[in-house]
Amino acid sequence: MQTSFQIAFIGAGNMARAIIGGLLAQGLPAQQIIACEPDLERLRDLEAQGIQIRSDNASAVRQADLVILAVKPQIMRDVCTPLRAAAAEKHPVFLSVAAGIRIQALADWLGADLALVRSMPNTPALVGKGACGLFANAQVTEQQKQEISQVMQATGLTLWVDKEDELDAVTAVSGSGPAYFFLMMEAMIAAGERLGLSPDTAKALTLQTAAGAAEMALQSEWDPAELRRRVTSPKGTTEQAILCFQQGGFSPLVDQALQACHQRAVELADELGKS
Ligand SMILES: NC(=O)C1=CN([C@@H]2O[C@H](COP(=O)(O)OP(=O)(O)OC[C@H]3O[C@@H](n4cnc5c(N)ncnc54)[C@H](O)[C@@H]3O)[C@@H](O)[C@H]2O)C=CC1
Ligand SMILES: O=C(O)[C@@H]1CCC=N1
């Protein structure tokens, strides 16, 4: 990929390193990435990959065209407030990946006139299979949006949403979503073992089936419901498993789980958004 942006990551934990991994895999030169992070071991790993490292967040902001805020929501305010002066000097675009931190809060902490993007990526970004929702404030120009799309597309699917609130739904579906699929994989591996498969065999079959089902759903002209029907022979084996899921309340449970996730994103914004 090509971008002229110098990209600074404030916080280089799980999500930031997934995005960094995706960018490097797509050919972004490591020297265009700056990482600021208190964990020295993480910093050393990033430095070994050729990434510029900084111990001072403000100095990273002064060098960047795009600043990716990737710390936990609970410390976002304390991290952003000291960056006000550097932001006013350099005027980079800020992109937050935090769940439940509204653009208004970022504007209060960093500066009202800044170009701010709120996003919700997910960790499959590391392997170029991420899914990311984005929302920009009015200060972000079309050209900056295009540049940001190009950067985030290196990590997978990138969609701009029309209303900021939609990002809480994006969090419930795709931001947290990988964990739901991992949970399903854990349960299937354990069940496969109880049915007599070795742990390695149960794992290999489960992961390949998950990847195959996702790839097939992505490539198919049919929706997932039709693809499911095509696996489910009348009076066959799958029918018994699906019946069991349905009798156990699978779909309402998934609905409840996503509602709970969405609710937490809204609560975080209400709790943490004060200026
Ligand atoms: N992990 C995930 O799957 C996803 C996470 N997110 C969001 O990404 C953000 C980060 O989450 P994770 O990467 O999971 O957490 P993490 O704990 O792995 O990463 C946060 C990093 O921030 C660093 N940090 C702490 N204080 C700092 C400071 N003052 N300055 C700079 N860095 C500092 C920590 O040392 C840590 O490495 C959160 O806001 C979360 O909502 C969004 C989508 C998915
Ligand atoms: O669990 C969390 O709060 C973060 C945000 C989305 C995925 N992980």
PDB file of C-alpha atoms in Angstrom, residues 9 20 44 63 69 78 88 115 146 187-188 193 203 219 247 274:
ATOM      1  CA  PHE A   9       0.054   4.844  17.459  1.00  0.00           C
ATOM      2  CA  ILE A  20       0.351  -2.430  12.527  1.00  0.00           C
ATOM      3  CA  ARG A  44      11.501  -3.393  21.718  1.00  0.00           C
ATOM      4  CA  GLN A  63       5.648  14.019  13.971  1.00  0.00           C
ATOM      5  CA  LEU A  69      -5.439   6.500  19.674  1.00  0.00           C
ATOM      6  CA  ASP A  78      -5.898  11.260  30.728  1.00  0.00           C
ATOM      7  CA  ALA A  88      -2.857  22.536  18.078  1.00  0.00           C
ATOM      8  CA  ALA A 115     -10.167  16.552  12.334  1.00  0.00           C
ATOM      9  CA  GLN A 146      -9.852   8.812   1.284  1.00  0.00           C
ATOM     10  CA  ALA A 187     -17.013 -25.146  22.452  1.00  0.00           C
ATOM     11  CA  MET A 188     -16.835 -27.173  19.219  1.00  0.00           C
ATOM     12  CA  GLU A 193     -12.823 -34.190  21.975  1.00  0.00           C
ATOM     13  CA  LYS A 203      -9.030 -28.158  16.547  1.00  0.00           C
ATOM     14  CA  GLN A 219     -18.212 -15.860  -2.016  1.00  0.00           C
ATOM     15  CA  GLN A 247     -34.514 -25.440  21.438  1.00  0.00           C
ATOM     16  CA  LYS A 274     -17.220  13.914  30.602  1.00  0.00           C
TER      17      LYS A 274
END
